[in-house]
Short mmCIF file of C-alpha atoms in Angstrom, two decimals:
data_model
loop_
_atom_site.label_atom_id
_atom_site.label_comp_id
_atom_site.label_asym_id
_atom_site.label_seq_id
_atom_site.Cartn_x
_atom_site.Cartn_y
_atom_site.Cartn_z
CA MET A 1 226.89 309.44 63.93
CA ILE A 2 223.91 311.64 63.65
CA SER A 3 225.79 315.02 63.67
CA LYS A 4 227.91 314.00 60.88
CA ILE A 5 224.92 313.17 58.81
CA LEU A 6 223.24 316.65 59.84
CA ASP A 7 226.54 318.65 59.01
CA THR A 8 227.03 317.07 55.67
CA ASP A 9 225.59 319.24 52.29
CA SER A 10 222.60 317.53 51.14
CA LYS A 11 223.68 316.72 47.50
CA VAL A 12 226.95 315.45 48.91
CA LEU A 13 224.85 313.36 51.40
CA PHE A 14 222.75 312.03 48.62
CA LYS A 15 225.65 310.76 46.73
CA ARG A 16 227.51 309.34 49.57
CA LEU A 17 224.40 307.32 51.19
CA PHE A 18 223.52 306.28 47.43
CA LEU A 19 227.28 304.52 46.81
CA VAL A 20 226.90 303.05 50.45
CA SER A 21 223.49 301.60 49.54
CA ILE A 22 224.86 300.38 46.05
CA PHE A 23 227.55 298.47 48.00
CA PHE A 24 225.22 296.78 50.44
CA HIS A 25 222.97 295.93 47.61
CA LEU A 26 225.64 294.24 45.70
CA LEU A 27 226.44 292.29 48.87
CA ALA A 28 222.92 291.32 49.47
CA VAL A 29 222.84 289.92 45.48
CA PHE A 30 226.16 287.93 46.25
CA PHE A 31 225.35 286.49 49.51
CA SER A 32 221.49 286.66 50.32
CA GLU A 33 221.22 283.28 48.22
CA GLY A 34 218.18 281.30 48.25
CA PHE A 35 214.79 282.62 49.41
CA HIS A 36 212.96 284.74 52.24
CA ARG A 37 209.80 282.54 51.92
CA PRO A 38 209.40 279.43 49.70
CA ASP A 39 207.01 281.21 47.17
CA GLU A 40 210.17 282.86 45.88
CA HIS A 41 211.34 279.49 44.56
CA LEU A 42 207.92 277.57 44.18
CA GLY A 43 205.93 280.37 42.43
CA MET A 44 208.88 282.08 40.46
CA LEU A 45 212.26 280.08 39.79
CA ARG A 46 210.27 276.66 39.20
CA TYR A 47 208.04 278.20 36.60
CA VAL A 48 211.26 279.71 34.98
CA TYR A 49 212.63 276.26 34.65
CA VAL A 50 209.37 274.73 33.42
CA LYS A 51 209.95 277.21 30.19
CA LEU A 52 213.36 276.39 30.15
CA GLY A 53 212.27 272.87 29.54
CA ILE A 54 214.02 271.45 32.65
CA TYR A 55 211.56 271.21 35.15
CA PRO A 56 208.18 268.95 34.95
CA ILE A 57 204.89 270.57 35.18
CA SER A 58 203.82 267.48 37.01
CA GLU A 59 205.87 268.30 40.15
CA LEU A 60 204.50 271.86 40.16
CA SER A 61 202.15 272.68 43.26
CA TRP A 62 198.14 273.22 42.85
CA GLU A 63 198.77 276.63 42.12
CA TYR A 64 199.82 275.79 38.60
CA PRO A 65 196.70 273.89 37.68
CA ALA A 66 194.74 276.61 39.35
CA LYS A 67 196.55 279.38 37.34
CA ILE A 68 196.87 281.65 40.14
CA ARG A 69 200.25 282.74 39.39
CA ASN A 70 201.12 285.77 37.21
CA TRP A 71 203.47 284.68 34.33
CA VAL A 72 204.66 288.38 33.84
CA GLN A 73 207.74 288.35 36.25
CA PRO A 74 208.54 284.63 35.43
CA GLY A 75 208.35 285.65 31.99
CA PHE A 76 210.87 288.42 32.51
CA TYR A 77 213.31 286.01 34.42
CA TYR A 78 212.88 283.36 31.52
CA LEU A 79 214.33 285.95 28.99
CA ILE A 80 217.26 286.34 31.25
CA SER A 81 217.69 282.83 31.94
CA SER A 82 217.27 281.58 28.42
CA PHE A 83 219.78 284.32 27.38
CA LEU A 84 222.36 282.85 29.95
CA TYR A 85 221.76 279.34 28.76
CA THR A 86 222.25 280.33 25.36
CA VAL A 87 225.68 281.59 26.10
CA GLY A 88 226.73 278.42 27.88
CA ILE A 89 225.85 279.80 31.69
CA LYS A 90 223.73 276.75 32.97
CA ASN A 91 224.53 276.66 36.84
CA PRO A 92 221.32 277.50 38.69
CA PHE A 93 223.05 279.33 41.37
CA THR A 94 224.91 281.46 38.59
CA ILE A 95 221.53 282.06 36.87
CA THR A 96 219.61 282.87 40.10
CA PHE A 97 222.66 285.34 40.97
CA PHE A 98 221.90 287.49 37.85
CA LEU A 99 218.04 287.52 38.24
CA ARG A 100 218.94 288.88 41.93
CA LEU A 101 221.30 291.22 40.14
CA VAL A 102 218.91 292.45 37.80
CA THR A 103 216.03 292.53 40.26
CA SER A 104 218.13 294.57 42.79
CA ALA A 105 219.19 297.17 40.13
CA LEU A 106 215.58 297.71 39.08
CA SER A 107 214.33 298.13 42.62
CA LEU A 108 216.96 300.42 43.63
CA GLY A 109 216.94 302.40 40.36
CA VAL A 110 213.26 303.15 40.50
CA PHE A 111 213.42 303.84 44.28
CA THR A 112 216.31 306.23 43.90
CA ILE A 113 214.15 308.15 41.25
CA PHE A 114 211.46 308.16 43.82
CA ILE A 115 213.65 309.32 46.62
CA LYS A 116 214.46 312.38 44.38
CA GLN A 117 211.22 313.15 43.13
CA CYS A 118 209.96 312.93 46.79
CA SER A 119 212.52 315.28 48.45
CA ILE A 120 210.48 318.09 46.98
CA LEU A 121 207.80 317.43 49.48
CA VAL A 122 210.19 317.46 52.53
CA LYS A 123 210.25 320.89 54.30
CA ASP A 124 213.55 321.57 55.85
CA LYS A 125 217.21 320.57 55.50
CA VAL A 126 217.12 318.33 58.89
CA SER A 127 214.43 316.21 57.87
CA LEU A 128 215.72 315.82 54.14
CA LYS A 129 218.72 314.45 55.45
CA VAL A 130 217.08 312.03 57.72
CA TYR A 131 214.77 311.19 54.90
CA TYR A 132 217.96 310.42 52.56
CA PHE A 133 219.42 308.42 55.38
CA PHE A 134 216.55 305.98 55.83
CA SER A 135 215.82 305.73 52.26
CA PHE A 136 218.94 304.53 51.15
CA LEU A 137 220.07 302.66 54.29
CA PHE A 138 217.26 301.23 56.11
CA TRP A 139 218.59 297.80 57.08
CA PHE A 140 216.21 295.54 55.21
CA PHE A 141 216.17 297.50 52.15
CA PRO A 142 219.23 295.65 50.18
CA PHE A 143 217.68 292.27 51.22
CA ILE A 144 214.21 292.79 50.17
CA HIS A 145 215.27 294.52 46.73
CA ALA A 146 217.29 291.50 46.19
CA ARG A 147 214.45 289.13 46.26
CA THR A 148 212.69 287.51 43.13
CA THR A 149 209.25 287.85 44.66
CA ALA A 150 205.87 289.12 43.62
CA GLU A 151 205.90 291.40 46.50
CA ASN A 152 209.12 293.35 45.12
CA PHE A 153 207.99 293.71 41.84
CA GLY A 154 204.70 294.74 43.14
CA MET A 155 206.43 297.45 45.52
CA THR A 156 208.69 298.60 42.12
CA SER A 157 205.46 299.06 40.23
CA LEU A 158 203.76 300.99 42.84
CA THR A 159 206.77 302.98 43.36
CA ILE A 160 206.56 304.04 39.61
CA VAL A 161 202.99 304.85 40.09
CA LEU A 162 204.04 307.41 42.58
CA ILE A 163 206.72 308.87 40.48
CA LEU A 164 204.30 309.61 37.71
CA LEU A 165 201.90 311.21 40.10
CA MET A 166 204.26 313.30 41.43
CA LYS A 167 205.60 314.31 38.22
CA CYS A 168 201.78 315.54 37.05
CA LEU A 169 200.55 316.92 40.14
CA PRO A 170 201.54 320.25 41.79
CA ARG A 171 203.35 320.34 44.96
CA GLU A 172 200.34 321.98 46.56
CA THR A 173 198.10 319.20 45.63
CA PHE A 174 200.03 316.73 48.20
CA GLU A 175 199.51 319.49 50.98
CA SER A 176 195.85 319.92 50.79
CA ALA A 177 193.76 320.12 53.73
CA ARG A 178 190.88 318.06 54.66
CA GLU A 179 188.35 320.26 53.96
CA ASN A 180 189.63 321.03 50.35
CA PHE A 181 187.65 317.98 48.97
CA SER A 182 185.38 318.31 45.94
CA TYR A 183 182.56 316.00 44.90
CA SER A 184 181.95 318.32 41.89
CA LEU A 185 182.04 317.07 38.46
CA LYS A 186 182.37 320.36 37.17
CA ASN A 187 185.48 322.92 36.95
CA ARG A 188 188.07 320.55 37.66
CA SER A 189 191.50 322.22 36.77
CA GLN A 190 194.03 319.33 36.93
CA VAL A 191 194.71 317.55 33.51
CA ILE A 192 196.87 314.55 33.45
CA PRO A 193 198.58 314.25 30.16
CA LEU A 194 197.29 311.27 28.29
CA HIS A 195 200.73 309.28 28.16
CA PHE A 196 201.09 309.89 31.87
CA ALA A 197 197.53 308.86 32.45
CA ILE A 198 197.77 305.66 30.60
CA LEU A 199 201.00 304.77 32.05
CA ILE A 200 199.36 305.49 35.71
CA GLY A 201 196.84 303.31 34.94
CA PHE A 202 199.07 300.61 33.52
CA PHE A 203 201.34 300.33 36.55
CA LEU A 204 198.18 300.60 38.95
CA GLY A 205 197.08 297.51 37.20
CA MET A 206 200.47 296.00 37.24
CA THR A 207 200.89 296.33 40.85
CA VAL A 208 197.58 294.51 41.42
CA ASN A 209 198.58 292.02 38.95
CA PHE A 210 202.15 291.27 40.69
CA ARG A 211 200.56 291.30 44.16
CA ILE A 212 196.63 290.92 44.18
CA PRO A 213 196.36 292.07 48.16
CA LEU A 214 197.68 295.34 46.95
CA ALA A 215 194.22 295.99 45.24
CA PRO A 216 193.30 298.77 47.62
CA ILE A 217 195.56 300.98 45.85
CA VAL A 218 193.13 301.50 42.87
CA PRO A 219 190.33 302.71 44.57
CA ALA A 220 192.44 304.91 47.09
CA THR A 221 194.28 306.35 44.29
CA LEU A 222 191.44 307.19 42.05
CA CYS A 223 189.08 308.69 45.07
CA TRP A 224 191.84 310.65 46.05
CA LEU A 225 192.67 311.95 42.59
CA PHE A 226 188.97 312.70 42.38
CA LEU A 227 188.31 314.36 45.96
CA PHE A 228 191.59 316.15 46.43
CA GLY A 229 193.37 316.12 43.19
CA ASP A 230 190.89 318.29 41.54
CA THR A 231 191.70 315.83 38.35
CA LYS A 232 189.51 316.10 35.26
CA ILE A 233 187.12 313.03 34.89
CA SER A 234 188.74 312.37 31.30
CA SER A 235 192.05 312.14 32.91
CA LEU A 236 190.36 309.43 35.45
CA LEU A 237 188.83 307.65 32.48
CA ASN A 238 192.48 307.72 30.94
CA ILE A 239 193.75 305.93 33.83
CA ILE A 240 191.20 303.37 33.68
CA LEU A 241 192.11 302.80 30.40
CA GLY A 242 195.67 302.10 31.19
CA GLY A 243 194.38 299.73 33.88
CA ILE A 244 192.56 297.96 31.23
CA LEU A 245 195.71 297.76 29.20
CA SER A 246 197.44 296.05 32.10
CA ILE A 247 194.82 293.47 32.17
CA LEU A 248 195.22 292.71 28.40
CA PHE A 249 199.19 292.69 28.43
CA THR A 250 198.92 290.35 31.57
CA THR A 251 196.34 287.99 29.93
CA LEU A 252 198.50 287.81 26.89
CA ILE A 253 201.60 286.72 29.23
CA ASP A 254 199.62 284.47 31.18
CA THR A 255 198.16 282.55 28.17
CA TRP A 256 201.68 282.37 26.75
CA GLY A 257 202.68 280.88 30.12
CA TYR A 258 199.88 278.24 31.01
CA GLU A 259 199.53 277.50 27.15
CA GLU A 260 195.71 278.30 27.41
CA PHE A 261 193.68 281.33 27.82
CA THR A 262 194.30 282.56 31.23
CA TYR A 263 193.68 285.87 33.50
CA SER A 264 195.56 284.91 36.62
CA THR A 265 194.07 287.58 38.63
CA TYR A 266 190.80 286.56 38.02
CA SER A 267 192.00 282.85 38.64
CA TYR A 268 193.37 284.06 42.05
CA LEU A 269 190.03 285.82 43.19
CA TYR A 270 187.82 282.75 41.87
CA GLN A 271 190.15 280.38 44.20
CA GLU A 272 189.78 282.77 47.08
CA PHE A 273 185.99 283.38 47.14
CA THR A 274 185.01 279.88 46.15
CA ARG A 275 187.37 277.96 48.11
CA ASN A 276 188.72 280.46 50.52
CA VAL A 277 192.38 279.11 50.37
CA SER A 278 194.16 281.51 52.19
CA THR A 279 192.65 280.63 55.33
CA GLY A 280 193.94 277.07 55.06
CA PHE A 281 197.39 278.43 55.69
CA GLY A 282 196.38 279.57 58.90
CA THR A 283 194.76 282.91 60.45
CA SER A 284 196.19 285.69 62.78
CA PRO A 285 194.26 288.50 64.80
CA TRP A 286 194.07 291.87 63.60
CA TYR A 287 197.23 293.47 65.46
CA TYR A 288 199.42 290.72 63.89
CA TYR A 289 201.30 293.29 61.56
CA LEU A 290 201.79 295.64 64.64
CA ASN A 291 203.38 293.26 66.71
CA LYS A 292 205.65 291.70 63.82
CA VAL A 293 206.59 295.10 62.63
CA LEU A 294 207.56 296.18 66.18
CA MET A 295 209.70 293.09 66.77
CA LYS A 296 210.78 291.95 63.20
CA GLY A 297 211.51 295.69 62.47
CA VAL A 298 214.13 295.61 65.52
CA PRO A 299 213.92 297.53 68.29
CA PRO A 300 214.75 300.73 68.38
CA ILE A 301 214.60 301.00 64.74
CA SER A 302 211.11 299.51 64.74
CA LEU A 303 209.86 302.68 66.81
CA PHE A 304 210.94 304.87 64.02
CA ILE A 305 208.76 302.74 61.65
CA LEU A 306 205.59 302.42 64.09
CA ILE A 307 205.42 305.93 65.65
CA PRO A 308 205.79 308.18 62.43
CA THR A 309 203.99 306.12 60.42
CA ILE A 310 200.67 306.28 63.00
CA TYR A 311 201.54 309.79 63.59
CA PHE A 312 201.15 310.81 59.59
CA TRP A 313 198.13 308.50 59.05
CA ILE A 314 196.79 310.71 61.98
CA LYS A 315 197.94 314.14 60.94
CA LYS A 316 197.84 313.77 56.99
CA LYS A 317 194.54 312.20 56.45
CA SER A 318 193.88 313.76 53.11
CA HIS A 319 197.35 313.09 52.03
CA LEU A 320 197.83 310.29 49.20
CA PHE A 321 200.54 308.38 51.06
CA THR A 322 198.21 307.91 53.81
CA TRP A 323 195.30 306.81 51.68
CA ILE A 324 197.35 304.21 49.53
CA SER A 325 199.57 302.96 52.61
CA LEU A 326 196.49 302.90 54.95
CA SER A 327 194.07 301.27 52.89
CA ILE A 328 196.50 298.39 52.22
CA PHE A 329 197.31 297.94 56.00
CA LEU A 330 193.82 297.98 56.79
CA LEU A 331 192.93 295.12 54.04
CA HIS A 332 195.73 292.83 55.23
CA SER A 333 194.79 293.43 58.94
CA LEU A 334 191.25 292.42 58.38
CA ILE A 335 192.30 289.30 56.12
CA GLY A 336 192.81 286.11 58.16
CA HIS A 337 196.07 284.63 56.81
CA LYS A 338 198.98 287.15 57.53
CA GLU A 339 202.51 287.28 56.83
CA LEU A 340 205.01 290.27 57.20
CA ARG A 341 206.12 290.12 53.49
CA TYR A 342 202.36 290.83 52.37
CA ILE A 343 202.94 294.63 53.49
CA PHE A 344 206.79 294.94 52.31
CA PRO A 345 205.63 297.10 49.81
CA LEU A 346 204.65 299.75 52.40
CA VAL A 347 208.34 300.25 53.49
CA VAL A 348 208.56 302.76 50.08
CA PHE A 349 206.55 305.10 52.67
CA ILE A 350 208.33 304.68 55.92
CA PRO A 351 211.66 307.04 55.25
CA PHE A 352 209.24 310.06 54.33
CA PHE A 353 206.57 309.37 57.10
CA ILE A 354 209.83 309.40 59.50
CA SER A 355 211.05 312.92 57.80
CA TYR A 356 207.60 314.18 58.38
CA PHE A 357 207.59 313.29 61.92
CA ILE A 358 211.23 314.75 62.24
CA SER A 359 210.19 318.07 60.96
CA LYS A 360 207.16 318.36 63.60
CA PHE A 361 209.75 317.59 66.30
CA GLU A 362 213.06 319.00 65.17
CA ILE A 363 213.21 321.16 68.47
CA TYR A 364 213.81 317.99 70.28
CA ILE A 365 216.47 316.57 67.87
CA LYS A 366 219.40 317.96 69.69
CA ASN A 367 218.07 316.63 73.06
CA LYS A 368 220.65 314.65 74.54
CA ASN A 369 218.42 311.28 75.19
CA PHE A 370 217.02 311.78 71.67
CA LEU A 371 220.42 311.85 70.19
CA ILE A 372 221.83 308.85 71.90
CA LEU A 373 218.58 306.78 70.89
CA PHE A 374 219.25 307.97 67.29
CA ASN A 375 222.92 307.04 67.17
CA VAL A 376 222.11 303.71 68.89
CA THR A 377 219.23 303.28 66.05
CA ILE A 378 221.99 304.11 63.44
CA PHE A 379 224.32 301.66 65.00
CA VAL A 380 221.96 298.56 65.10
CA ASN A 381 220.65 299.69 61.56
CA PHE A 382 224.24 299.32 60.22
CA ALA A 383 224.85 295.92 61.93
CA PHE A 384 221.53 294.36 61.03
CA MET A 385 222.08 295.71 57.41
CA THR A 386 225.38 294.03 57.48
CA VAL A 387 224.19 290.87 58.57
CA SER A 388 220.98 290.67 56.47
CA SER A 389 223.30 291.48 53.39
CA LEU A 390 225.90 288.73 54.28
CA LYS A 391 223.85 285.77 55.11
CA PRO A 392 222.09 283.30 53.09
CA ALA A 393 218.37 284.01 52.79
CA TYR A 394 217.96 280.41 53.15
CA THR A 395 220.45 278.71 55.11
CA PRO A 396 220.08 275.35 53.49
CA ILE A 397 220.85 276.60 50.08
CA ASP A 398 224.56 275.72 50.77
CA ILE A 399 223.49 272.08 51.30
CA TYR A 400 222.31 272.38 47.37
CA LYS A 401 225.59 273.96 46.59
CA PHE A 402 227.56 270.87 47.88
CA LEU A 403 225.42 268.52 46.40
CA TYR A 404 225.68 270.26 42.99
CA GLN A 405 229.51 270.06 43.22
CA ASN A 406 229.59 266.53 44.46
CA ASP A 407 227.15 264.86 42.09
CA TYR A 408 228.54 261.29 42.89
CA ILE A 409 226.00 261.34 45.75
CA ASP A 410 223.20 259.22 44.22
CA LYS A 411 221.05 259.09 47.29
CA LEU A 412 220.55 261.14 50.23
CA TYR A 413 218.87 259.86 53.65
CA THR A 414 217.21 263.00 55.77
CA TYR A 415 217.73 261.54 59.28
CA ASP A 416 214.74 262.95 61.59
CA ASN A 417 214.55 265.75 58.90
CA LEU A 418 211.32 265.66 56.58
CA GLN A 419 212.43 267.95 53.48
CA ARG A 420 208.73 268.61 52.52
CA ASP A 421 209.90 270.62 49.31
CA LYS A 422 213.18 269.48 47.71
CA LEU A 423 214.66 272.23 45.74
CA ARG A 424 215.36 270.23 42.61
CA ILE A 425 216.38 272.99 40.20
CA TYR A 426 219.71 273.18 42.42
CA LEU A 427 220.25 269.44 41.85
CA LYS A 428 222.34 268.30 38.82
CA ASN A 429 221.09 264.91 38.78
CA ASN A 430 217.75 264.90 40.82
CA ILE A 431 219.33 263.11 43.67
CA PRO A 432 216.28 261.39 45.54
CA PHE A 433 215.83 262.04 49.34
CA GLU A 434 214.51 259.53 51.47
CA TYR A 435 213.25 260.14 55.16
CA ILE A 436 214.26 257.93 57.60
CA GLN A 437 213.77 258.04 61.51
CA GLY A 438 215.23 256.20 64.39
CA GLU A 439 218.55 254.41 65.04
CA GLU A 440 217.23 251.24 64.09
CA LYS A 441 216.34 252.41 60.53
CA PHE A 442 219.90 253.94 60.41
CA SER A 443 221.14 250.67 61.13
CA GLU A 444 219.43 249.04 58.45
CA VAL A 445 220.44 251.55 56.02
CA LEU A 446 224.26 250.96 56.74
CA LYS A 447 223.78 247.27 56.46
CA GLU A 448 221.85 247.69 53.41
CA ASN A 449 224.52 249.92 51.35
CA ASP A 450 228.48 249.82 51.43
CA ARG A 451 228.42 253.56 51.46
CA SER A 452 225.56 255.93 52.36
CA TRP A 453 224.98 259.71 52.80
CA PHE A 454 223.01 261.31 55.40
CA LEU A 455 221.56 265.10 55.88
CA VAL A 456 221.24 265.92 59.58
CA GLU A 457 219.59 268.92 61.06
CA LYS A 458 219.71 268.42 64.79
CA ILE A 459 222.66 268.74 66.64
CA LYS A 460 221.46 266.53 69.30
CA ASP A 461 221.84 263.55 66.57
CA PHE A 462 225.44 264.42 65.55
CA ASP A 463 226.53 262.15 68.16
CA LEU A 464 224.87 259.14 66.56
CA PHE A 465 227.06 259.42 63.49
CA GLU A 466 230.22 260.38 65.00
CA LYS A 467 230.27 257.10 67.16
CA ASN A 468 229.43 255.09 63.93
CA ASP A 469 232.53 256.62 62.48
CA CYS A 470 230.73 258.64 59.78
CA LYS A 471 232.50 261.47 57.87
CA ALA A 472 231.13 264.85 58.07
CA LEU A 473 231.54 266.12 54.48
CA TYR A 474 229.59 269.34 54.98
CA THR A 475 228.82 271.36 58.06
CA THR A 476 226.83 274.56 58.48
CA TYR A 477 229.13 275.60 61.17
CA PRO A 478 232.98 274.61 61.84
CA ASP A 479 233.40 271.52 63.67
CA TRP A 480 235.16 273.04 66.72
CA PHE A 481 232.34 275.33 67.07
CA THR A 482 229.58 272.49 67.40
CA GLN A 483 232.02 270.59 69.57
CA LYS A 484 232.52 273.13 71.99
CA PHE A 485 228.89 274.33 72.27
CA LYS A 486 227.22 271.16 71.49
CA LYS A 487 225.38 270.67 75.12
CA TYR A 488 224.02 274.49 74.79
CA LEU A 489 222.72 274.00 71.10
CA GLN A 490 221.02 270.57 71.48
CA ARG A 491 217.56 272.10 70.18
CA SER A 492 219.24 274.12 67.58
CA LYS A 493 219.44 273.37 63.95
CA ALA A 494 222.75 272.89 61.85
CA TRP A 495 222.90 270.89 58.74
CA ASN A 496 225.36 268.25 58.35
CA ILE A 497 225.84 266.01 55.46
CA TYR A 498 227.54 262.84 56.77
CA GLN A 499 229.21 260.03 54.84
CA CYS A 500 228.76 256.47 56.50
CA LYS A 501 230.25 253.18 55.14
CA SER A 502 228.99 249.55 56.19
#
């Protein structure tokens, strides 16, 4: 596999990988329904449905009255959703499909421009081809790009900043040695055109407004431009002006969203510094991300993430990519509450780090052991990209599809399965969910109703319903599979909806 990649012409390889990437992105758009983390629903889609007049504000979480959610991204989705409503498309699953489609197309489009722009920094043909492969076909890219999350929009905004900087600055600036930095305010030669400087500042600001923990990119970028970019002070001031415009723009949209004067970034910082709310969701040690990247990145693929990244940080201390990526990584490592999605935006740098690593060790690339490792990595990568693109991001989303299509169900009992956050936007009639536990309570419900519906998530509980002649209307797995492997899956989750008669 790696031999075919290296033997293909660079331009031809770029086009082929781009088409393959489009294919997997479309798969992810179609099949990765639901959300990776609940915030994709809680802080995004519910806000859209509030503006559509479908979801009550009273049922939003504490974040709405605290005004810490940015309204720019939900506002963008609101425009798409309201248009779909206007033309008669009201099915929430269809609407979220179009939101994923637009988000994925935007993410892939911007990232493709970045790949093309960044390729001028790759020094040799071998590492360039490796760069193209990992840029287009890293297994988690289609899945991440389809997510309607703040992390995704923050990543896209950050990528736009990098594209603009590479268009403005000469290639030599990115190759500057550490001893070339300068504190002098005079005799600076690099001028960033006004419109580019404003755009760089605007998207720097929007990156932070979309995802506030990405804030280190602002001082990191400005300091790097001052120390290594030989950038004139007037250009730096214009970038700051662009950042101010992003604040004004976000304030305008936030005020529209919350219907009173609001700047969500300030509200977020106020809540964090006065109430320290993030630690309430749990804390993790500083090495959390190293461990998570190694395991969740899937070995041996994760080795091609961690080793080249750390190697680049050590060898290219003065590089812009090091200043931005390392500053974000260090901040999140120091913050107590950690989730892997918080560092998703850093994936834009990984293919370049890998290509740099390959360029330094190209002599070993034809080594038999290395070729075996690389081919295994490519195989595992394709396998995981296929699975992540074809499976729902949130498996129980199919339950809501069933309930939406079968709206005769007027009440759903959740047996030993507390649904803390009901996805109301996917329910046609806002079916009430009632939590029950134990066989005694189950028997009471059967006596009280001629017909009842139960959502059961533990395979070990299926026997109770089957011996009471309940009919499985919906099953996560085929019945033959569950029956055959039931004794091995007692602790596993599988969602069944049973209809039981008195």
